[in-house]
């Protein structure tokens, strides 16, 4: 009997406390999380619940104060900053709320850059970029600068950049947070499309409509998982919000 593949992502007991002015803020308090290959998980909750901090821990952008994280069954506890940078080029694509595009690089260069940094040949990087931009409705925008694009277009460029290396895992932090309702629907459709092809996605959002595109929704509150349910009504861990979120266009 063949062994079941390791989850694309597994976290155990993640803890993160922010130290600034005033009392320390416990943003993540002992979170356990497992994301299987091909799963689309949405993490929802009120502003300040710790959702983005959790996503940053999952992508190695911040280090936990406690707990462990595994990528494809490999423990990341000993990863250096340089090793995490390599993993984010090859195994983890990240999309942010404010796009984070390089403003003085063209659309083509923004998308190709992660591939070139990962050691892909210029020809292959160009081919991947051309395919993604065409699919995302951005053909003809290759030479444009980010500032010449609408917010929705910039977010699609950011999505292409995150996917150019075909990472097993896509992390999206409020990807529609800066967009209007049309842009939100666009992002939702695109995430759903890539998910149907087997892309593993972890999405942080306060938007119930966007979360409803996922097949599993985690409710995050005060640094903890308050509820974890699949949208077909089956509790993933506990019960609660399944059936509450409906896809509305």
C-alpha positions as a printed Julia matrix, in Angstrom:
249×3 Matrix{Float64}:
   0.0    0.0     0.0
   1.46   3.36   -1.0
   2.08   5.93    1.69
  -0.09   9.01    1.77
   1.93  12.07    0.68
   2.93  14.52    3.38
   0.72  17.6     3.78
   1.94  20.58    1.79
   1.98  22.49    5.09
   1.74  21.52    8.75
   2.05  23.72   11.83
   2.12  22.63   15.46
   1.82  24.95   18.44
   2.75  28.16   16.6
   3.15  31.12   18.96
   3.99  34.72   18.1
   4.04  37.73   20.4
   4.59  41.27   19.11
   6.68  43.51   21.34
   6.2   47.23   20.84
   5.04  50.11   22.95
   2.76  49.03   25.76
   1.98  45.45   26.75
   3.16  42.59   24.48
   0.47  41.56   21.99
  -0.02  37.81   21.67
  -0.93  37.61   17.96
  -0.8   33.82   17.53
  -1.43  31.51   20.49
  -0.59  27.85   19.95
  -2.0   27.22   16.48
  -2.11  23.72   14.96
  -2.87  23.6    11.25
  -2.59  21.04    8.46
  -3.1   21.84    4.77
  -3.32  18.89    2.39
  -2.23  19.02   -1.23
  -4.83  20.63   -3.45
  -6.74  22.12   -0.52
  -8.1   25.69   -0.58
  -8.24  27.0     2.99
  -9.62  30.44    3.91
  -8.74  32.0     7.26
 -11.3   34.59    8.31
 -11.77  36.74   11.39
 -11.98  40.31   12.6
  -9.24  42.87   12.1
  -6.51  42.38   14.71
  -7.29  38.68   15.21
  -3.77  37.69   14.11
  -4.64  36.3    10.66
  -1.89  38.08    8.75
   0.69  37.27   11.42
  -0.24  33.6    11.08
   0.16  33.76    7.3
   3.55  35.47    7.68
   4.65  32.65    9.99
   3.5   30.05    7.45
   5.55  31.76    4.72
   8.67  32.28    6.84
   8.31  36.08    6.7
   8.26  36.1    10.5
   9.73  33.58   12.92
   7.53  31.97   15.58
   8.43  32.31   19.25
   7.33  28.72   19.72
   6.06  25.76   17.75
   7.17  24.1    14.51
   6.35  24.24   10.83
   6.75  21.59    8.13
   6.79  22.09    4.35
   6.17  18.92    2.35
   7.03  16.91    5.46
  10.33  18.74    6.07
  10.76  20.61    9.36
  11.72  24.26    8.85
  12.85  24.99   12.41
  16.52  25.26   11.43
  15.95  27.26    8.22
  18.06  30.41    7.9
  16.72  33.62    6.35
  18.57  32.7     3.14
  16.98  29.24    3.09
  13.51  30.74    3.62
  14.14  33.12    0.7
  14.89  30.11   -1.51
  11.75  28.31   -0.33
   9.62  31.38   -1.12
  11.02  31.38   -4.65
  10.46  27.68   -5.27
   7.83  26.23   -2.97
   5.7   29.14   -1.72
   4.1   31.92   -3.75
   2.8   34.92   -1.76
   0.28  37.56   -2.79
  -0.16  40.66   -0.61
  -2.97  43.19   -0.17
  -0.93  46.09   -1.58
   0.58  44.1    -4.49
   4.25  44.79   -3.51
   5.3   45.08   -7.15
   8.68  46.66   -7.97
   7.53  50.08   -9.18
  10.48  50.76  -11.52
  10.26  47.37  -13.27
   7.88  46.57  -16.13
   5.07  44.04  -15.75
   7.15  41.45  -17.64
  10.2   42.01  -15.43
   8.14  41.87  -12.21
   6.73  38.47  -13.18
   9.98  37.0   -14.51
  12.17  38.15  -11.61
  11.33  35.29   -9.16
  11.94  32.72  -11.9
  15.32  34.2   -12.8
  16.27  34.38   -9.11
  15.36  30.69   -8.79
  17.78  29.81  -11.59
  15.28  29.33  -14.41
  16.65  30.15  -17.87
  15.55  33.51  -19.35
  13.76  31.65  -22.16
  11.77  29.49  -19.73
  11.0   32.49  -17.48
   9.67  34.37  -20.5
   7.53  31.41  -21.58
   6.02  31.04  -18.1
   5.37  34.78  -17.91
   3.74  34.91  -21.32
   1.41  32.01  -20.47
   0.37  33.47  -17.12
  -0.2   37.01  -18.38
  -2.31  35.7   -21.27
  -4.39  33.58  -18.91
  -4.84  36.48  -16.49
  -6.03  38.83  -19.24
  -2.87  40.92  -19.26
  -1.51  40.18  -22.73
  -0.28  43.45  -24.21
   0.59  44.89  -20.78
   4.08  43.39  -20.63
   5.9   46.71  -21.09
   3.58  48.7   -18.82
   4.83  49.93  -15.46
   2.82  49.01  -12.33
   1.74  52.63  -11.78
   0.02  52.63  -15.19
  -2.28  49.74  -14.22
  -5.54  49.63  -12.29
  -5.58  48.0    -8.85
  -7.18  44.86  -10.25
  -4.55  44.61  -12.97
  -1.73  45.09  -10.46
  -3.13  42.31   -8.31
  -3.27  40.0   -11.33
   0.39  40.83  -12.05
   1.17  40.0    -8.4
  -0.67  36.69   -8.81
   1.32  35.88  -11.96
   4.55  36.7   -10.11
   3.55  34.41   -7.21
   2.75  31.52   -9.57
   5.57  31.87  -12.11
   7.67  29.15  -10.42
   4.64  26.84  -10.07
   4.96  26.66   -6.27
   3.12  23.82   -4.48
   1.64  26.38   -2.06
   0.09  29.81   -2.64
  -0.39  32.14    0.35
  -2.7   35.13   -0.18
  -2.98  37.88    2.44
  -6.16  39.95    1.9
  -5.61  39.83   -1.9
  -8.82  41.79   -2.56
  -8.43  44.19    0.37
  -7.5   47.12   -1.9
  -9.94  46.28   -4.71
 -13.51  47.2    -5.59
 -16.26  44.58   -5.91
 -15.41  43.87   -9.56
 -11.75  43.31   -8.66
 -12.79  41.09   -5.74
 -14.9   38.89   -8.03
 -11.98  38.71  -10.45
  -9.56  37.55   -7.74
 -12.13  35.02   -6.49
 -12.59  33.54   -9.97
  -8.85  33.31  -10.57
  -8.1   31.65   -7.24
 -10.93  29.17   -7.89
  -9.57  28.43  -11.36
  -6.05  27.65  -10.12
  -7.45  25.63   -7.22
  -9.44  23.44   -9.65
  -6.11  22.58  -11.29
  -4.73  21.34   -7.99
  -3.11  24.48   -6.56
  -2.92  24.43   -2.76
  -4.04  27.82   -1.41
  -4.18  29.43    2.03
  -6.14  32.69    1.89
  -6.46  35.27    4.67
  -9.52  37.47    4.2
 -12.17  39.38    6.12
 -14.46  39.1     3.07
 -17.01  36.27    3.46
 -17.67  36.28   -0.27
 -14.01  35.62   -1.05
 -13.8   32.98    1.69
 -16.74  31.15    0.15
 -14.54  30.19   -2.83
 -12.53  27.92   -0.49
 -13.46  24.37    0.42
 -12.51  24.86    4.06
 -12.94  27.93    6.25
 -11.08  28.55    9.49
 -12.47  31.18   11.83
  -9.6   32.9    13.61
 -10.18  34.93   16.75
  -7.8   36.39   19.33
  -4.82  34.45   17.99
  -6.56  31.08   18.0
  -8.56  28.85   15.66
 -12.14  29.22   16.87
 -13.68  26.99   14.21
 -12.54  24.85   11.28
 -15.14  23.52    8.84
 -15.41  22.39    5.25
 -18.02  24.17    3.15
 -19.9   20.99    2.32
 -21.05  21.01    5.93
 -18.5   18.55    7.29
 -16.62  19.85   10.34
 -12.88  19.76    9.8
 -12.33  20.36   13.49
 -15.36  21.33   15.48
 -18.49  22.74   13.89
 -19.97  26.1    13.24
 -19.7   28.22   10.16
 -20.28  25.69    7.39
 -23.31  26.66    5.39
 -23.19  30.26    6.58
 -21.07  31.45    3.67
 -22.71  31.33    0.28
 -21.21  32.28   -3.05
 -22.84  35.46   -4.26
 -21.82  37.27   -7.39
